Coordinates of C-alpha atoms in Angstrom, one line a residue:
M1 CA 55.7 -83.7 -40.5
R2 CA 57.6 -80.5 -40.1
K3 CA 58.5 -79.6 -36.4
I4 CA 56.6 -76.6 -35.0
F5 CA 59.6 -75.2 -33.2
S6 CA 63.1 -75.8 -34.1
S7 CA 65.8 -76.3 -31.5
R8 CA 67.0 -72.8 -32.0
T9 CA 63.6 -71.2 -31.6
L10 CA 63.0 -73.1 -28.3
V11 CA 66.3 -72.0 -26.9
L12 CA 65.5 -68.4 -27.7
L13 CA 62.1 -68.7 -26.1
M14 CA 63.7 -70.1 -23.0
V15 CA 66.3 -67.5 -22.9
G16 CA 63.6 -64.8 -23.2
F17 CA 61.5 -66.4 -20.4
L18 CA 64.6 -66.5 -18.2
V19 CA 65.3 -62.8 -19.1
V20 CA 61.7 -61.7 -18.2
V21 CA 61.7 -63.7 -14.9
G22 CA 65.0 -62.2 -14.2
L23 CA 63.8 -58.7 -14.8
I24 CA 60.7 -59.3 -12.6
A25 CA 62.8 -60.8 -9.8
G26 CA 65.3 -57.9 -10.1
S27 CA 62.5 -55.3 -10.3
N28 CA 61.0 -56.7 -7.1
W29 CA 64.3 -56.8 -5.4
W30 CA 65.1 -53.2 -6.3
A31 CA 61.7 -52.1 -5.4
K32 CA 62.0 -53.7 -1.9
K33 CA 65.3 -52.1 -1.5
T34 CA 64.2 -48.6 -2.6
N35 CA 60.6 -48.8 -1.4
N36 CA 59.2 -48.1 -4.7
P37 CA 56.8 -50.1 -6.9
P38 CA 58.3 -52.6 -9.3
F39 CA 59.3 -51.4 -12.7
F40 CA 56.5 -53.4 -14.5
Q41 CA 53.9 -52.3 -11.9
R42 CA 55.0 -48.7 -12.6
V43 CA 54.7 -49.2 -16.2
V44 CA 51.2 -50.7 -15.9
N45 CA 50.3 -47.8 -13.4
D46 CA 51.5 -45.2 -15.7
L47 CA 49.6 -46.7 -18.6
S48 CA 46.4 -47.0 -16.6
G49 CA 46.8 -43.5 -15.2
G50 CA 47.4 -42.0 -18.7
M51 CA 44.3 -43.8 -20.0
A52 CA 42.2 -42.6 -17.0
K53 CA 43.5 -39.1 -17.5
V54 CA 42.6 -39.3 -21.3
I55 CA 39.1 -40.5 -20.4
S56 CA 38.6 -38.0 -17.5
V57 CA 39.2 -35.0 -19.8
P58 CA 36.0 -35.3 -21.8
S59 CA 34.1 -36.8 -18.9
N60 CA 35.0 -33.8 -16.7
A61 CA 34.1 -31.4 -19.6
V62 CA 30.7 -33.2 -20.2
G63 CA 30.0 -33.1 -16.4
H64 CA 31.0 -29.3 -16.2
R65 CA 28.7 -28.5 -19.1
A66 CA 25.9 -30.6 -17.6
N67 CA 26.4 -28.7 -14.2
S68 CA 26.5 -25.3 -16.1
L69 CA 23.2 -26.2 -17.9
A70 CA 21.6 -27.3 -14.7
N71 CA 22.7 -24.0 -13.0
L72 CA 21.4 -22.0 -16.0
L73 CA 18.0 -23.8 -15.9
N74 CA 17.8 -23.2 -12.1
T75 CA 18.7 -19.5 -12.7
F76 CA 15.9 -19.1 -15.3
S77 CA 13.4 -20.7 -12.8
E78 CA 14.5 -18.7 -9.9
N79 CA 14.4 -15.6 -12.2
K80 CA 10.8 -16.4 -13.3
E81 CA 9.8 -16.9 -9.7
L82 CA 11.3 -13.6 -8.6
K83 CA 9.8 -11.8 -11.5
G84 CA 6.3 -13.2 -10.4
K85 CA 6.9 -11.9 -6.8
L86 CA 8.1 -8.6 -8.1
D87 CA 4.9 -8.3 -10.3
G88 CA 2.9 -9.3 -7.1
Y89 CA 4.6 -6.7 -5.1
A90 CA 4.0 -4.0 -7.7
Q91 CA 0.4 -4.8 -8.0
N92 CA 0.1 -4.7 -4.2
K93 CA 1.8 -1.5 -4.1
V94 CA -0.7 0.0 -6.6
R95 CA -3.5 -1.5 -4.8
L96 CA -2.3 0.0 -1.3
Q97 CA -1.8 3.4 -3.0
T98 CA -5.4 3.3 -4.4
V99 CA -6.8 2.3 -1.0
E100 CA -4.9 5.0 0.8
E101 CA -6.1 7.7 -1.7
E102 CA -9.6 6.4 -1.5
N103 CA -9.4 6.4 2.3
E104 CA -7.9 10.0 2.3
S105 CA -10.6 11.2 0.1
L106 CA -13.4 9.6 2.3
K107 CA -11.7 11.3 5.4
K108 CA -11.9 14.7 3.7
Q109 CA -15.4 14.1 2.8
L110 CA -16.3 13.2 6.4
G111 CA -14.8 16.4 7.6
L112 CA -16.6 18.3 5.0
K113 CA -19.9 16.5 5.8
K114 CA -19.6 17.5 9.4
S115 CA -19.7 21.2 8.4
L116 CA -22.9 20.9 6.4
T117 CA -25.7 22.3 8.5
D118 CA -28.2 23.6 6.1
Y119 CA -28.5 20.6 3.8
E120 CA -28.0 16.8 3.7
T121 CA -25.7 14.9 1.6
I122 CA -26.0 11.7 -0.5
P123 CA -22.8 9.8 -1.0
A124 CA -22.2 8.3 -4.6
V125 CA -19.4 6.6 -6.6
T126 CA -18.2 7.5 -9.9
I127 CA -18.9 4.7 -12.3
S128 CA -18.2 6.3 -15.7
R129 CA -15.8 8.9 -17.0
S130 CA -15.1 8.9 -20.8
P131 CA -11.6 10.0 -22.1
T132 CA -13.4 12.1 -24.7
T133 CA -15.5 14.0 -22.2
W134 CA -12.9 13.7 -19.2
N135 CA -13.0 17.5 -18.4
S136 CA -16.8 18.0 -18.9
Q137 CA -18.8 15.2 -17.3
L138 CA -18.9 11.9 -15.5
V139 CA -21.7 9.5 -14.3
I140 CA -22.4 8.5 -10.7
D141 CA -24.3 5.6 -9.2
K142 CA -27.1 7.4 -7.7
G143 CA -30.3 8.8 -9.3
A144 CA -34.0 9.7 -8.8
R145 CA -34.6 6.7 -6.7
S146 CA -32.0 8.2 -4.1
G147 CA -33.7 11.6 -4.2
L148 CA -31.5 13.3 -6.7
K149 CA -32.7 16.1 -8.9
K150 CA -31.2 18.0 -11.7
G151 CA -29.3 21.1 -10.7
M152 CA -28.1 19.8 -7.4
P153 CA -24.4 20.5 -6.6
V154 CA -21.8 17.7 -6.5
M155 CA -18.7 17.8 -4.3
G156 CA -15.5 16.0 -4.4
D157 CA -13.0 15.6 -1.4
S158 CA -12.8 19.2 -0.7
G159 CA -15.3 21.2 -2.4
V160 CA -17.7 21.6 -5.5
I161 CA -16.8 19.7 -8.6
G162 CA -19.9 20.1 -10.7
I163 CA -23.8 20.0 -11.0
L164 CA -26.2 17.4 -11.8
S165 CA -27.2 17.9 -15.5
E166 CA -29.1 14.7 -16.0
V167 CA -30.9 12.4 -13.5
N168 CA -32.0 8.8 -14.3
T169 CA -33.6 6.3 -12.1
V170 CA -30.4 4.6 -10.7
N171 CA -27.6 7.0 -12.1
A172 CA -26.9 10.6 -12.9
K173 CA -24.8 12.7 -15.1
V174 CA -22.5 15.4 -13.5
A175 CA -21.5 18.5 -15.4
L176 CA -18.1 19.4 -14.1
I177 CA -17.0 22.9 -13.4
S178 CA -14.1 22.4 -15.8
D179 CA -16.6 22.1 -18.7
T180 CA -15.7 24.8 -21.2
S181 CA -18.7 24.4 -23.5
E182 CA -21.0 27.5 -24.0
D183 CA -24.0 25.7 -22.6
S184 CA -22.2 24.4 -19.4
N185 CA -23.9 25.1 -16.1
R186 CA -22.8 28.2 -14.2
F187 CA -23.4 29.0 -10.6
A188 CA -23.5 31.9 -8.3
I189 CA -20.5 32.4 -5.9
T190 CA -19.4 34.6 -3.0
V191 CA -15.8 35.8 -2.4
R192 CA -15.2 36.2 1.3
S193 CA -12.8 39.0 1.5
G194 CA -11.4 40.9 4.5
S195 CA -13.2 44.0 3.4
G196 CA -16.5 42.3 2.8
D197 CA -18.2 39.7 0.6
V198 CA -18.3 40.1 -3.1
N199 CA -21.0 38.2 -5.1
G200 CA -20.6 37.1 -8.7
I201 CA -20.9 34.0 -11.0
V202 CA -18.5 31.6 -12.6
T203 CA -18.4 32.7 -16.1
D204 CA -15.7 30.4 -17.7
Y205 CA -13.0 27.7 -17.0
D206 CA -9.4 28.3 -18.2
A207 CA -8.2 24.8 -19.4
D208 CA -4.6 25.9 -19.8
K209 CA -4.5 27.4 -16.1
K210 CA -6.9 24.8 -14.9
M211 CA -8.8 27.5 -13.0
L212 CA -12.3 28.9 -12.8
V213 CA -12.9 32.4 -13.9
M214 CA -15.1 34.9 -12.2
G215 CA -15.8 37.8 -14.6
S216 CA -17.5 41.2 -14.6
V217 CA -16.2 42.1 -11.1
P218 CA -16.3 45.9 -10.5
N219 CA -12.9 47.5 -10.2
S220 CA -13.9 48.9 -6.8
A221 CA -14.1 45.4 -5.3
N222 CA -11.2 44.7 -3.0
L223 CA -10.2 41.1 -3.7
N224 CA -6.9 39.6 -2.9
K225 CA -5.0 36.2 -3.5
D226 CA -6.0 33.3 -1.3
D227 CA -9.5 34.8 -0.5
T228 CA -12.0 31.9 0.0
V229 CA -14.7 31.3 -2.6
V230 CA -17.9 29.5 -1.7
T231 CA -21.4 29.2 -3.4
S232 CA -23.7 32.1 -2.7
G233 CA -27.0 30.1 -2.6
L234 CA -28.5 32.7 -4.8
G235 CA -30.5 31.2 -7.6
G236 CA -32.3 28.2 -6.1
K237 CA -31.1 24.6 -5.7
I238 CA -27.5 25.2 -4.7
P239 CA -27.0 25.8 -1.0
S240 CA -24.9 28.6 0.2
G241 CA -21.5 28.0 1.9
L242 CA -20.2 25.2 -0.3
L243 CA -16.4 25.6 -0.7
V244 CA -15.4 26.3 -4.3
G245 CA -11.7 27.3 -4.1
K246 CA -9.4 30.2 -3.4
I247 CA -8.5 33.2 -5.4
A248 CA -5.2 32.4 -7.3
D249 CA -4.9 35.7 -9.4
V250 CA -6.6 39.1 -9.9
T251 CA -6.4 40.7 -13.2
S252 CA -8.3 43.2 -15.3
D253 CA -10.3 42.3 -18.4
S254 CA -9.3 43.1 -22.0
Y255 CA -11.0 46.7 -21.7
G256 CA -9.8 47.5 -18.1
L257 CA -13.5 48.1 -17.2
S258 CA -13.7 45.3 -14.7
K259 CA -11.7 42.6 -12.8
K260 CA -11.1 39.1 -13.9
I261 CA -10.6 36.7 -11.0
Y262 CA -8.9 33.3 -11.4
I263 CA -10.0 30.8 -8.8
Q264 CA -8.1 27.6 -8.0
P265 CA -10.7 24.8 -7.3
S266 CA -10.4 23.1 -3.9
S267 CA -11.0 19.6 -5.2
D268 CA -8.6 17.8 -7.6
L269 CA -10.8 17.4 -10.7
S270 CA -8.4 14.6 -12.1
K271 CA -9.1 12.3 -9.3
I272 CA -12.9 11.9 -8.6
S273 CA -14.0 8.6 -7.4
N274 CA -16.3 9.3 -4.3
V275 CA -18.7 12.3 -4.4
L276 CA -21.3 13.8 -2.2
V277 CA -24.4 15.4 -3.7
A278 CA -25.8 18.2 -1.7
K279 CA -29.5 18.3 -1.0
S280 CA -30.7 21.6 0.3
S281 CA -33.2 21.5 3.1
L282 CA -35.5 23.5 0.9
E283 CA -35.6 20.4 -1.4
S284 CA -36.8 18.2 1.5

């Protein structure tokens, strides 16, 4: 049987073993002398450190990406929450503004109501105002059951806004003073001027200027800008002394035979939520 190791191979292995042992012993001796790790330990440490570095690069990258994704998701969540809060603030702001406007309107009506001595008022709320008839009519939540009758004047927060044109059992239709149709209701008014009162009627509404028009006023009438205009009470159901507005401009008609008076309504016709229906003492 052939020998596994020849004498020469055995000698080489022993020499190699002695060399390795010698290197280890020398490395340990040198390490103790220089206070450094042994050579073989440094080699192993360097190799393990290099492997750890190689492994840590993709691990750190993955960890960084995961943290970035988590931060992004948190940011989306916080952004959604903040948007929800912002929408809530916006809604609360609109609600507060609406309540403040309603409160201001009611306060003005209360002051107006205190000045009404020859008639009583019936409060009502606007329940319908169509965009197609925005400048001509609206519907309120009181009707014949509350004592309302056709022809009664309706006031907003500061003065007359229209006349009841149709009265049902539990609601009524208001023909606004801004109605420009030919069959719209007109009413008698009085201009309280420093030189004396001047009676007349509302003959038209200028939609461009958003003003009432008082026509056929004699040229001899002394009327000036900012003169107060109220209802005259002439003609029946409309009490006298209801505020209509103030004179904004005094001009002549197209023929120069009479004056044409432009009146700025005292109430804002674009914001009508609460109204007062004036019921004359004669109606009672």
